[in-house]
C-alpha cells in the first residue's frame, strides 16, 4: 500500500471518528445540549484529531526513516569487492541495484527463473522491459535487488498495519473519553495553538537556516580574504593569480557591485514610483468602480510576468531602441551617428525593472489610500476644497507613512532582481555615474560565481556567500525600516 492511499484511509477514519464523536456527544445529553461543556462539533473534531494526527506523524516518520534503513541494509549486503572501491562506486552500485529491483517487478516467473540460473543476460532482459541499466549487470545485483524488493514490500505492509492500528486506537480512545462535562473545545484549541506555533517555528527556523548556511560559508571566505578589502575594495577581479604570486585569491571589492545594485534600483524607482503612485491615485480617487475593477487586475498582470521575460524585452526591444534613438539624436546634433547609450546599460535595466515594479507600487499604494476614512474626504470637500486639493492636502498626508513603507518594500524587491540585470545591464563591474553605460549588481555576480560544476573550497566560489549575506542584510534593513516608518507615523482612525 502506497503512502498516499494509506493517508487517504487515515483521513476516512478521521472523518468517521468526527461523525461518531459528534453523535456520541449528542447522545450523552439525553436531548439537552445545554449540559455539554463544548458544542458537539468540538467533540467530533477532537475525535478526528486523535485519529489523524498520531497516525500521520508515524506515517511521516516511517516514510522518511524506512528508505534510509533499507538503503543502508542493502548497501551493507553488497560484495566486499564493491565496498572496498569507495563511496562513489558503492553508491553507483546501489543505484544499479534499485534499477534492477524496478525491472524485476516487470518480469514473469519464466524470465526470473532464466535470470537466476544464468541462462539470460540481465542487461538485455531489463532493456526489453524498458529499464536501462548503466553498465553490465552483475550476478550479485539480482540477489540484492530481490532483498531490496522484499524489504520494501515488508515495510509497506508493516507501515500500513501500524498506521491504521494507531488511527483506530486514537479514535477509540477519543470516543471513550467523550462525555457532557468533557472540555473538548479546550483540547481542540490547544492543538490548534500548537499547530500555529509549529507553522511559525518552521518559518523562523527556515530563515535561521538560510542565514546560518550563508554565514558559515561567508566566514570561510573571510578566513582567506580580509573583510576590509572585501567591503571597501574598489576592484572586482576574482580570478586566481599566477602560482607563487602574493594575491593568489584575486581581488574581491564589493563597492563596484554595490554601486551598480543601488544605481540600477534608484533608476528603476525613479521610473516606477511616479507612474505607480499616479495610477494608484487615479484608481482610488477618480476611477469609476467598473473601470477600477478592470484596470487594477490588468495592471497587476505585470507582477505575474516572469522576470526572464522582462529580460528578453530589455534585450530585444528596449536596449536596441535606446541605442538607435541616441544615435539619431547624436547625428542630428553633431552629424556623427554614433550612439551614446549602450544597448546594455543602467538606463535600460532601470526602465525595464521600473515597468516590473509599477504594479507593486500601484497596488500597495492603492490599498493604503483606500483605507483613508471617507469622512476626511467629505469634510475637506464640505469646506470648499476641490478634489485635487483634498488629495494633496488631506488624503496623501494621511496615507504617506504607508506609501513610504510600500516604496521601501518595493526598493528591496528591486535590489534583489537578477535576470533583468543580467540581460539588460551586462556584467561589467565598475564604478561610474553615466547611466548610459553598463554596470552590474551583486545578484549577477552571485550567479556568475556559482555557475558551473564548482566545489566550495576556494575564495572564488565562497565569495558568493559573502555577497549573499551582504544582500540579505541590505534587504532586511530596508524591510525593518519600512515597518518602523509605518508603525511610527501610522494614523489611527476609529
GROMACS .gro file of C-alpha atoms in nm:
model
  494
    1UNK     CA    1   0.000   0.000   0.000
    2UNK     CA    2   0.150   0.330  -0.102
    3UNK     CA    3   0.173   0.632   0.125
    4UNK     CA    4  -0.096   0.839  -0.049
    5UNK     CA    5  -0.360   0.565  -0.026
    6UNK     CA    6  -0.270   0.498   0.335
    7UNK     CA    7  -0.303   0.865   0.426
    8UNK     CA    8  -0.640   0.874   0.250
    9UNK     CA    9  -0.757   0.581   0.466
   10UNK     CA   10  -0.642   0.767   0.776
   11UNK     CA   11  -0.845   1.070   0.668
   12UNK     CA   12  -1.150   0.847   0.615
   13UNK     CA   13  -1.107   0.703   0.963
   14UNK     CA   14  -1.074   1.057   1.099
   15UNK     CA   15  -1.395   1.165   0.925
   16UNK     CA   16  -1.576   0.863   1.063
   17UNK     CA   17  -1.439   0.948   1.409
   18UNK     CA   18  -1.570   1.303   1.368
   19UNK     CA   19  -1.921   1.180   1.292
   20UNK     CA   20  -1.910   0.924   1.573
   21UNK     CA   21  -1.774   1.177   1.825
   22UNK     CA   22  -2.040   1.432   1.743
   23UNK     CA   23  -2.314   1.168   1.763
   24UNK     CA   24  -2.181   1.036   2.094
   25UNK     CA   25  -2.170   1.387   2.242
   26UNK     CA   26  -2.533   1.442   2.145
   27UNK     CA   27  -2.632   1.102   2.281
   28UNK     CA   28  -2.485   1.178   2.626
   29UNK     CA   29  -2.712   1.482   2.672
   30UNK     CA   30  -3.048   1.299   2.658
   31UNK     CA   31  -3.178   1.578   2.436
   32UNK     CA   32  -3.042   1.866   2.648
   33UNK     CA   33  -2.748   2.015   2.457
   34UNK     CA   34  -2.708   2.285   2.722
   35UNK     CA   35  -2.541   2.035   2.956
   36UNK     CA   36  -2.249   1.998   2.716
   37UNK     CA   37  -1.940   2.199   2.801
   38UNK     CA   38  -1.847   2.217   2.430
   39UNK     CA   39  -2.054   2.206   2.114
   40UNK     CA   40  -2.092   1.863   1.950
   41UNK     CA   41  -1.871   1.976   1.663
   42UNK     CA   42  -1.579   2.023   1.903
   43UNK     CA   43  -1.622   1.668   2.032
   44UNK     CA   44  -1.622   1.538   1.676
   45UNK     CA   45  -1.314   1.745   1.589
   46UNK     CA   46  -1.136   1.614   1.898
   47UNK     CA   47  -1.204   1.255   1.790
   48UNK     CA   48  -1.084   1.330   1.436
   49UNK     CA   49  -0.764   1.489   1.569
   50UNK     CA   50  -0.688   1.185   1.784
   51UNK     CA   51  -0.745   0.957   1.485
   52UNK     CA   52  -0.544   1.156   1.230
   53UNK     CA   53  -0.253   1.339   1.391
   54UNK     CA   54  -0.072   1.050   1.571
   55UNK     CA   55  -0.112   0.825   1.268
   56UNK     CA   56   0.006   1.099   1.031
   57UNK     CA   57   0.315   1.160   1.245
   58UNK     CA   58   0.403   0.789   1.244
   59UNK     CA   59   0.339   0.774   0.870
   60UNK     CA   60   0.568   1.070   0.803
   61UNK     CA   61   0.849   0.937   1.022
   62UNK     CA   62   0.819   0.592   0.867
   63UNK     CA   63   0.822   0.730   0.513
   64UNK     CA   64   1.147   0.915   0.590
   65UNK     CA   65   1.326   0.656   0.802
   66UNK     CA   66   1.233   0.334   0.619
   67UNK     CA   67   1.403   0.415   0.284
   68UNK     CA   68   1.719   0.521   0.463
   69UNK     CA   69   1.724   0.198   0.667
   70UNK     CA   70   1.656  -0.018   0.360
   71UNK     CA   71   1.929   0.155   0.159
   72UNK     CA   72   2.172   0.105   0.445
   73UNK     CA   73   2.085  -0.266   0.475
   74UNK     CA   74   2.115  -0.331   0.102
   75UNK     CA   75   2.437  -0.129   0.083
   76UNK     CA   76   2.585  -0.336   0.365
   77UNK     CA   77   2.495  -0.656   0.179
   78UNK     CA   78   2.694  -0.566  -0.131
   79UNK     CA   79   3.008  -0.770  -0.202
   80UNK     CA   80   3.325  -0.666  -0.027
   81UNK     CA   81   3.490  -0.609  -0.365
   82UNK     CA   82   3.238  -0.331  -0.433
   83UNK     CA   83   3.252  -0.179  -0.086
   84UNK     CA   84   3.629  -0.161  -0.093
   85UNK     CA   85   3.629   0.066  -0.402
   86UNK     CA   86   3.500   0.369  -0.216
   87UNK     CA   87   3.177   0.555  -0.150
   88UNK     CA   88   3.124   0.671  -0.509
   89UNK     CA   89   3.143   0.320  -0.652
   90UNK     CA   90   2.921   0.187  -0.373
   91UNK     CA   91   2.651   0.447  -0.440
   92UNK     CA   92   2.668   0.374  -0.813
   93UNK     CA   93   2.623   0.004  -0.745
   94UNK     CA   94   2.332   0.078  -0.511
   95UNK     CA   95   2.166   0.283  -0.784
   96UNK     CA   96   2.204  -0.005  -1.028
   97UNK     CA   97   2.055  -0.244  -0.772
   98UNK     CA   98   1.750  -0.017  -0.741
   99UNK     CA   99   1.711  -0.011  -1.119
  100UNK     CA  100   1.732  -0.390  -1.127
  101UNK     CA  101   1.474  -0.407  -0.847
  102UNK     CA  102   1.232  -0.196  -1.052
  103UNK     CA  103   1.290  -0.419  -1.352
  104UNK     CA  104   1.234  -0.742  -1.157
  105UNK     CA  105   0.881  -0.629  -1.076
  106UNK     CA  106   0.806  -0.630  -1.450
  107UNK     CA  107   0.930  -0.984  -1.520
  108UNK     CA  108   0.725  -1.302  -1.522
  109UNK     CA  109   0.823  -1.627  -1.349
  110UNK     CA  110   0.995  -1.774  -1.655
  111UNK     CA  111   1.212  -1.466  -1.704
  112UNK     CA  112   1.302  -1.460  -1.336
  113UNK     CA  113   1.400  -1.826  -1.348
  114UNK     CA  114   1.618  -1.761  -1.654
  115UNK     CA  115   1.799  -1.482  -1.471
  116UNK     CA  116   1.852  -1.690  -1.158
  117UNK     CA  117   2.002  -1.987  -1.344
  118UNK     CA  118   2.221  -1.758  -1.557
  119UNK     CA  119   2.073  -1.852  -1.894
  120UNK     CA  120   1.969  -1.491  -1.970
  121UNK     CA  121   2.164  -1.166  -1.968
  122UNK     CA  122   2.040  -0.925  -1.702
  123UNK     CA  123   2.101  -0.609  -1.904
  124UNK     CA  124   1.927  -0.742  -2.216
  125UNK     CA  125   1.624  -0.867  -2.022
  126UNK     CA  126   1.575  -0.536  -1.844
  127UNK     CA  127   1.629  -0.338  -2.166
  128UNK     CA  128   1.346  -0.538  -2.327
  129UNK     CA  129   1.120  -0.415  -2.044
  130UNK     CA  130   1.224  -0.053  -2.092
  131UNK     CA  131   1.454  -0.041  -1.788
  132UNK     CA  132   1.800   0.086  -1.886
  133UNK     CA  133   2.097  -0.035  -1.684
  134UNK     CA  134   2.420   0.164  -1.671
  135UNK     CA  135   2.691  -0.096  -1.721
  136UNK     CA  136   2.684  -0.473  -1.733
  137UNK     CA  137   2.463  -0.648  -1.481
  138UNK     CA  138   2.647  -0.845  -1.213
  139UNK     CA  139   2.515  -1.161  -1.054
  140UNK     CA  140   2.507  -1.010  -0.705
  141UNK     CA  141   2.267  -0.740  -0.826
  142UNK     CA  142   1.981  -0.989  -0.864
  143UNK     CA  143   2.021  -1.108  -0.507
  144UNK     CA  144   2.049  -0.753  -0.371
  145UNK     CA  145   1.754  -0.637  -0.582
  146UNK     CA  146   1.542  -0.926  -0.454
  147UNK     CA  147   1.637  -0.831  -0.098
  148UNK     CA  148   1.551  -0.468  -0.173
  149UNK     CA  149   1.205  -0.557  -0.309
  150UNK     CA  150   1.133  -0.787  -0.016
  151UNK     CA  151   1.225  -0.522   0.238
  152UNK     CA  152   1.019  -0.258   0.057
  153UNK     CA  153   0.716  -0.490   0.049
  154UNK     CA  154   0.754  -0.583   0.415
  155UNK     CA  155   0.799  -0.222   0.516
  156UNK     CA  156   0.483  -0.115   0.337
  157UNK     CA  157   0.275  -0.393   0.492
  158UNK     CA  158   0.403  -0.325   0.844
  159UNK     CA  159   0.363   0.050   0.795
  160UNK     CA  160   0.003   0.012   0.681
  161UNK     CA  161  -0.085  -0.212   0.975
  162UNK     CA  162   0.082   0.007   1.234
  163UNK     CA  163  -0.058   0.334   1.099
  164UNK     CA  164  -0.413   0.201   1.069
  165UNK     CA  165  -0.399   0.049   1.418
  166UNK     CA  166  -0.278   0.379   1.563
  167UNK     CA  167  -0.553   0.567   1.381
  168UNK     CA  168  -0.826   0.332   1.501
  169UNK     CA  169  -0.685   0.325   1.854
  170UNK     CA  170  -0.676   0.705   1.864
  171UNK     CA  171  -1.038   0.722   1.751
  172UNK     CA  172  -1.150   0.467   2.013
  173UNK     CA  173  -0.956   0.649   2.286
  174UNK     CA  174  -1.121   0.979   2.196
  175UNK     CA  175  -1.470   0.833   2.173
  176UNK     CA  176  -1.441   0.664   2.514
  177UNK     CA  177  -1.348   0.994   2.675
  178UNK     CA  178  -1.639   1.195   2.534
  179UNK     CA  179  -1.895   1.298   2.795
  180UNK     CA  180  -2.109   1.601   2.876
  181UNK     CA  181  -1.854   1.773   3.105
  182UNK     CA  182  -1.556   1.691   2.880
  183UNK     CA  183  -1.376   2.010   2.772
  184UNK     CA  184  -1.335   1.919   2.405
  185UNK     CA  185  -1.315   2.281   2.295
  186UNK     CA  186  -1.011   2.341   2.515
  187UNK     CA  187  -0.838   2.035   2.375
  188UNK     CA  188  -0.908   2.137   2.014
  189UNK     CA  189  -0.793   2.494   2.073
  190UNK     CA  190  -0.476   2.364   2.237
  191UNK     CA  191  -0.400   2.151   1.931
  192UNK     CA  192  -0.467   2.448   1.702
  193UNK     CA  193  -0.237   2.665   1.914
  194UNK     CA  194   0.044   2.412   1.884
  195UNK     CA  195  -0.020   2.385   1.509
  196UNK     CA  196   0.008   2.762   1.467
  197UNK     CA  197   0.322   2.767   1.681
  198UNK     CA  198   0.471   2.489   1.466
  199UNK     CA  199   0.395   2.682   1.147
  200UNK     CA  200   0.556   2.995   1.291
  201UNK     CA  201   0.856   2.796   1.410
  202UNK     CA  202   0.905   2.645   1.064
  203UNK     CA  203   0.911   2.992   0.909
  204UNK     CA  204   1.153   3.123   1.171
  205UNK     CA  205   1.379   2.818   1.158
  206UNK     CA  206   1.387   2.836   0.778
  207UNK     CA  207   1.510   3.195   0.799
  208UNK     CA  208   1.768   3.098   1.061
  209UNK     CA  209   1.880   2.807   0.844
  210UNK     CA  210   1.922   3.029   0.539
  211UNK     CA  211   2.123   3.285   0.734
  212UNK     CA  212   2.328   3.016   0.906
  213UNK     CA  213   2.416   2.838   0.583
  214UNK     CA  214   2.528   3.161   0.416
  215UNK     CA  215   2.708   3.288   0.724
  216UNK     CA  216   2.909   2.970   0.776
  217UNK     CA  217   3.038   2.976   0.420
  218UNK     CA  218   3.096   3.352   0.434
  219UNK     CA  219   3.315   3.303   0.743
  220UNK     CA  220   3.524   3.054   0.545
  221UNK     CA  221   3.562   3.319   0.275
  222UNK     CA  222   3.670   3.585   0.524
  223UNK     CA  223   3.932   3.346   0.660
  224UNK     CA  224   4.101   3.375   0.321
  225UNK     CA  225   4.013   3.734   0.226
  226UNK     CA  226   4.030   4.035   0.453
  227UNK     CA  227   3.685   4.182   0.534
  228UNK     CA  228   3.830   4.530   0.486
  229UNK     CA  229   3.943   4.452   0.131
  230UNK     CA  230   3.603   4.300   0.055
  231UNK     CA  231   3.376   4.571   0.196
  232UNK     CA  232   3.595   4.866   0.093
  233UNK     CA  233   3.765   4.732  -0.221
  234UNK     CA  234   3.703   4.912  -0.548
  235UNK     CA  235   3.819   4.639  -0.788
  236UNK     CA  236   3.624   4.323  -0.867
  237UNK     CA  237   3.855   4.067  -1.025
  238UNK     CA  238   3.802   3.727  -0.859
  239UNK     CA  239   4.030   3.529  -1.090
  240UNK     CA  240   4.329   3.348  -0.944
  241UNK     CA  241   4.671   3.496  -0.993
  242UNK     CA  242   4.973   3.302  -1.114
  243UNK     CA  243   5.128   3.045  -0.885
  244UNK     CA  244   5.380   3.190  -0.644
  245UNK     CA  245   5.237   3.542  -0.652
  246UNK     CA  246   5.115   3.714  -0.340
  247UNK     CA  247   4.749   3.782  -0.427
  248UNK     CA  248   4.658   3.426  -0.526
  249UNK     CA  249   4.291   3.479  -0.445
  250UNK     CA  250   4.230   3.774  -0.677
  251UNK     CA  251   4.052   4.096  -0.581
  252UNK     CA  252   3.701   4.092  -0.437
  253UNK     CA  253   3.599   4.455  -0.399
  254UNK     CA  254   3.231   4.490  -0.309
  255UNK     CA  255   3.190   4.861  -0.386
  256UNK     CA  256   3.153   4.831  -0.769
  257UNK     CA  257   2.881   4.569  -0.727
  258UNK     CA  258   2.707   4.762  -0.452
  259UNK     CA  259   2.720   5.082  -0.655
  260UNK     CA  260   2.565   4.910  -0.956
  261UNK     CA  261   2.295   4.750  -0.741
  262UNK     CA  262   2.190   5.077  -0.579
  263UNK     CA  263   2.223   5.278  -0.903
  264UNK     CA  264   2.001   5.046  -1.108
  265UNK     CA  265   1.749   5.022  -0.824
  266UNK     CA  266   1.744   5.402  -0.797
  267UNK     CA  267   1.676   5.445  -1.171
  268UNK     CA  268   1.403   5.180  -1.151
  269UNK     CA  269   1.238   5.358  -0.858
  270UNK     CA  270   1.256   5.692  -1.043
  271UNK     CA  271   1.058   5.532  -1.323
  272UNK     CA  272   0.817   5.318  -1.118
  273UNK     CA  273   0.722   5.550  -0.830
  274UNK     CA  274   0.558   5.838  -1.025
  275UNK     CA  275   0.370   5.609  -1.264
  276UNK     CA  276   0.265   5.364  -0.994
  277UNK     CA  277   0.165   5.635  -0.747
  278UNK     CA  278  -0.035   5.834  -1.004
  279UNK     CA  279  -0.206   5.513  -1.117
  280UNK     CA  280  -0.297   5.438  -0.754
  281UNK     CA  281  -0.439   5.789  -0.705
  282UNK     CA  282  -0.647   5.758  -1.020
  283UNK     CA  283  -0.787   5.416  -0.931
  284UNK     CA  284  -0.868   5.508  -0.572
  285UNK     CA  285  -0.995   5.866  -0.618
  286UNK     CA  286  -1.112   5.919  -0.975
  287UNK     CA  287  -1.192   5.588  -1.145
  288UNK     CA  288  -1.547   5.459  -1.151
  289UNK     CA  289  -1.600   5.115  -0.990
  290UNK     CA  290  -1.635   4.949  -1.330
  291UNK     CA  291  -1.308   5.098  -1.455
  292UNK     CA  292  -1.127   5.021  -1.128
  293UNK     CA  293  -1.242   4.659  -1.128
  294UNK     CA  294  -1.096   4.621  -1.477
  295UNK     CA  295  -0.787   4.841  -1.464
  296UNK     CA  296  -0.643   4.713  -1.137
  297UNK     CA  297  -0.633   4.342  -1.236
  298UNK     CA  298  -0.489   4.434  -1.576
  299UNK     CA  299  -0.219   4.642  -1.410
  300UNK     CA  300  -0.136   4.366  -1.163
  301UNK     CA  301  -0.081   4.123  -1.451
  302UNK     CA  302   0.262   4.285  -1.485
  303UNK     CA  303   0.354   4.142  -1.143
  304UNK     CA  304   0.288   3.789  -1.270
  305UNK     CA  305   0.516   3.807  -1.572
  306UNK     CA  306   0.841   3.611  -1.516
  307UNK     CA  307   1.145   3.834  -1.482
  308UNK     CA  308   1.324   3.645  -1.760
  309UNK     CA  309   1.053   3.771  -1.997
  310UNK     CA  310   1.129   4.126  -1.887
  311UNK     CA  311   1.494   4.049  -1.956
  312UNK     CA  312   1.414   3.939  -2.310
  313UNK     CA  313   1.204   4.254  -2.355
  314UNK     CA  314   1.501   4.466  -2.247
  315UNK     CA  315   1.750   4.274  -2.460
  316UNK     CA  316   1.544   4.267  -2.780
  317UNK     CA  317   1.335   4.584  -2.766
  318UNK     CA  318   1.423   4.849  -2.507
  319UNK     CA  319   1.803   4.829  -2.533
  320UNK     CA  320   1.823   4.847  -2.915
  321UNK     CA  321   1.554   5.119  -2.917
  322UNK     CA  322   1.751   5.343  -2.678
  323UNK     CA  323   2.072   5.275  -2.870
  324UNK     CA  324   1.916   5.367  -3.205
  325UNK     CA  325   1.739   5.675  -3.068
  326UNK     CA  326   2.062   5.802  -2.914
  327UNK     CA  327   2.242   5.750  -3.247
  328UNK     CA  328   1.974   5.951  -3.430
  329UNK     CA  329   1.986   6.233  -3.174
  330UNK     CA  330   2.364   6.243  -3.184
  331UNK     CA  331   2.353   6.256  -3.564
  332UNK     CA  332   2.108   6.547  -3.566
  333UNK     CA  333   2.328   6.747  -3.326
  334UNK     CA  334   2.682   6.659  -3.432
  335UNK     CA  335   2.637   6.485  -3.765
  336UNK     CA  336   2.806   6.173  -3.624
  337UNK     CA  337   2.554   5.889  -3.598
  338UNK     CA  338   2.722   5.716  -3.303
  339UNK     CA  339   2.502   5.606  -3.016
  340UNK     CA  340   2.587   5.740  -2.672
  341UNK     CA  341   2.351   5.494  -2.499
  342UNK     CA  342   2.467   5.134  -2.493
  343UNK     CA  343   2.212   4.860  -2.551
  344UNK     CA  344   2.314   4.711  -2.215
  345UNK     CA  345   2.315   5.000  -1.972
  346UNK     CA  346   2.192   5.121  -1.635
  347UNK     CA  347   1.913   5.311  -1.808
  348UNK     CA  348   1.788   5.005  -1.995
  349UNK     CA  349   1.782   4.787  -1.685
  350UNK     CA  350   1.628   5.067  -1.476
  351UNK     CA  351   1.343   5.132  -1.720
  352UNK     CA  352   1.251   4.765  -1.761
  353UNK     CA  353   1.281   4.696  -1.390
  354UNK     CA  354   1.068   5.004  -1.326
  355UNK     CA  355   0.797   4.862  -1.550
  356UNK     CA  356   0.809   4.543  -1.345
  357UNK     CA  357   0.780   4.740  -1.018
  358UNK     CA  358   0.483   4.953  -1.127
  359UNK     CA  359   0.218   4.702  -1.005
  360UNK     CA  360   0.392   4.670  -0.668
  361UNK     CA  361   0.383   5.047  -0.615
  362UNK     CA  362   0.033   5.097  -0.754
  363UNK     CA  363  -0.132   4.804  -0.578
  364UNK     CA  364   0.020   4.872  -0.235
  365UNK     CA  365  -0.039   5.247  -0.260
  366UNK     CA  366  -0.395   5.197  -0.382
  367UNK     CA  367  -0.477   4.976  -0.084
  368UNK     CA  368  -0.324   5.230   0.155
  369UNK     CA  369  -0.503   5.530   0.002
  370UNK     CA  370  -0.834   5.343   0.001
  371UNK     CA  371  -0.802   5.286   0.378
  372UNK     CA  372  -0.812   5.661   0.448
  373UNK     CA  373  -1.159   5.724   0.600
  374UNK     CA  374  -1.422   5.869   0.372
  375UNK     CA  375  -1.513   6.123   0.642
  376UNK     CA  376  -1.182   6.308   0.587
  377UNK     CA  377  -1.256   6.348   0.218
  378UNK     CA  378  -1.614   6.460   0.283
  379UNK     CA  379  -1.501   6.711   0.545
  380UNK     CA  380  -1.246   6.864   0.309
  381UNK     CA  381  -1.493   6.883   0.021
  382UNK     CA  382  -1.755   7.029   0.254
  383UNK     CA  383  -1.517   7.312   0.348
  384UNK     CA  384  -1.489   7.408  -0.018
  385UNK     CA  385  -1.171   7.229  -0.126
  386UNK     CA  386  -1.155   7.080  -0.472
  387UNK     CA  387  -1.093   6.711  -0.529
  388UNK     CA  388  -0.729   6.768  -0.624
  389UNK     CA  389  -0.676   6.988  -0.317
  390UNK     CA  390  -0.834   6.722  -0.100
  391UNK     CA  391  -0.596   6.462  -0.241
  392UNK     CA  392  -0.289   6.684  -0.192
  393UNK     CA  393  -0.375   6.830   0.148
  394UNK     CA  394  -0.574   6.552   0.318
  395UNK     CA  395  -0.558   6.208   0.156
  396UNK     CA  396  -0.188   6.183   0.068
  397UNK     CA  397  -0.062   6.322   0.405
  398UNK     CA  398  -0.283   6.070   0.585
  399UNK     CA  399  -0.160   5.782   0.367
  400UNK     CA  400   0.204   5.898   0.343
  401UNK     CA  401   0.353   5.665   0.610
  402UNK     CA  402   0.201   5.360   0.443
  403UNK     CA  403   0.309   5.477   0.099
  404UNK     CA  404   0.668   5.530   0.220
  405UNK     CA  405   0.669   5.181   0.367
  406UNK     CA  406   0.537   5.039   0.039
  407UNK     CA  407   0.809   5.220  -0.156
  408UNK     CA  408   1.080   5.083   0.073
  409UNK     CA  409   0.946   4.730   0.029
  410UNK     CA  410   0.945   4.787  -0.347
  411UNK     CA  411   1.306   4.907  -0.328
  412UNK     CA  412   1.407   4.586  -0.152
  413UNK     CA  413   1.243   4.395  -0.437
  414UNK     CA  414   1.446   4.596  -0.689
  415UNK     CA  415   1.771   4.535  -0.503
  416UNK     CA  416   1.726   4.158  -0.528
  417UNK     CA  417   1.645   4.139  -0.900
  418UNK     CA  418   1.876   3.925  -1.114
  419UNK     CA  419   1.755   3.821  -1.459
  420UNK     CA  420   1.665   4.169  -1.585
  421UNK     CA  421   2.008   4.299  -1.485
  422UNK     CA  422   2.190   4.005  -1.646
  423UNK     CA  423   2.031   4.070  -1.984
  424UNK     CA  424   1.983   4.448  -1.970
  425UNK     CA  425   2.282   4.587  -1.776
  426UNK     CA  426   2.563   4.346  -1.852
  427UNK     CA  427   2.827   4.201  -1.622
  428UNK     CA  428   3.081   4.485  -1.615
  429UNK     CA  429   3.178   4.552  -1.251
  430UNK     CA  430   3.285   4.915  -1.238
  431UNK     CA  431   3.210   5.239  -1.058
  432UNK     CA  432   3.080   5.522  -1.276
  433UNK     CA  433   2.792   5.772  -1.284
  434UNK     CA  434   2.697   5.755  -1.651
  435UNK     CA  435   2.355   5.582  -1.672
  436UNK     CA  436   2.412   5.518  -2.044
  437UNK     CA  437   2.688   5.264  -1.980
  438UNK     CA  438   2.685   4.912  -1.845
  439UNK     CA  439   2.717   4.815  -1.478
  440UNK     CA  440   2.634   4.505  -1.281
  441UNK     CA  441   2.487   4.409  -0.946
  442UNK     CA  442   2.554   4.182  -0.651
  443UNK     CA  443   2.299   3.922  -0.763
  444UNK     CA  444   2.453   3.890  -1.108
  445UNK     CA  445   2.795   3.814  -0.962
  446UNK     CA  446   2.645   3.559  -0.725
  447UNK     CA  447   2.511   3.376  -1.029
  448UNK     CA  448   2.844   3.408  -1.212
  449UNK     CA  449   3.047   3.274  -0.923
  450UNK     CA  450   2.821   2.971  -0.876
  451UNK     CA  451   2.777   2.883  -1.243
  452UNK     CA  452   2.927   2.553  -1.348
  453UNK     CA  453   3.047   2.242  -1.169
  454UNK     CA  454   3.231   2.401  -0.877
  455UNK     CA  455   3.341   2.299  -0.530
  456UNK     CA  456   3.305   2.535  -0.236
  457UNK     CA  457   3.669   2.524  -0.136
  458UNK     CA  458   3.814   2.845  -0.281
  459UNK     CA  459   3.754   3.218  -0.234
  460UNK     CA  460   3.633   3.237  -0.595
  461UNK     CA  461   3.322   3.035  -0.509
  462UNK     CA  462   3.287   3.120  -0.139
  463UNK     CA  463   3.262   3.490  -0.225
  464UNK     CA  464   2.907   3.422  -0.348
  465UNK     CA  465   2.801   3.354   0.010
  466UNK     CA  466   2.962   3.674   0.133
  467UNK     CA  467   2.773   3.863  -0.137
  468UNK     CA  468   2.454   3.681  -0.044
  469UNK     CA  469   2.473   3.764   0.326
  470UNK     CA  470   2.550   4.127   0.236
  471UNK     CA  471   2.246   4.148   0.010
  472UNK     CA  472   2.036   3.981   0.279
  473UNK     CA  473   2.140   4.243   0.532
  474UNK     CA  474   2.057   4.526   0.289
  475UNK     CA  475   1.708   4.398   0.212
  476UNK     CA  476   1.646   4.313   0.577
  477UNK     CA  477   1.742   4.667   0.675
  478UNK     CA  478   1.505   4.813   0.416
  479UNK     CA  479   1.220   4.595   0.536
  480UNK     CA  480   1.280   4.677   0.903
  481UNK     CA  481   1.298   5.048   0.827
  482UNK     CA  482   0.975   5.026   0.626
  483UNK     CA  483   0.796   4.861   0.919
  484UNK     CA  484   0.939   5.126   1.153
  485UNK     CA  485   0.810   5.409   0.933
  486UNK     CA  486   0.465   5.255   0.905
  487UNK     CA  487   0.430   5.190   1.278
  488UNK     CA  488   0.574   5.521   1.393
  489UNK     CA  489   0.374   5.751   1.168
  490UNK     CA  490   0.063   5.544   1.103
  491UNK     CA  491  -0.261   5.733   1.158
  492UNK     CA  492  -0.519   5.559   1.379
  493UNK     CA  493  -0.884   5.613   1.288
  494UNK     CA  494  -1.193   5.497   1.467
   0.00000   0.00000   0.00000
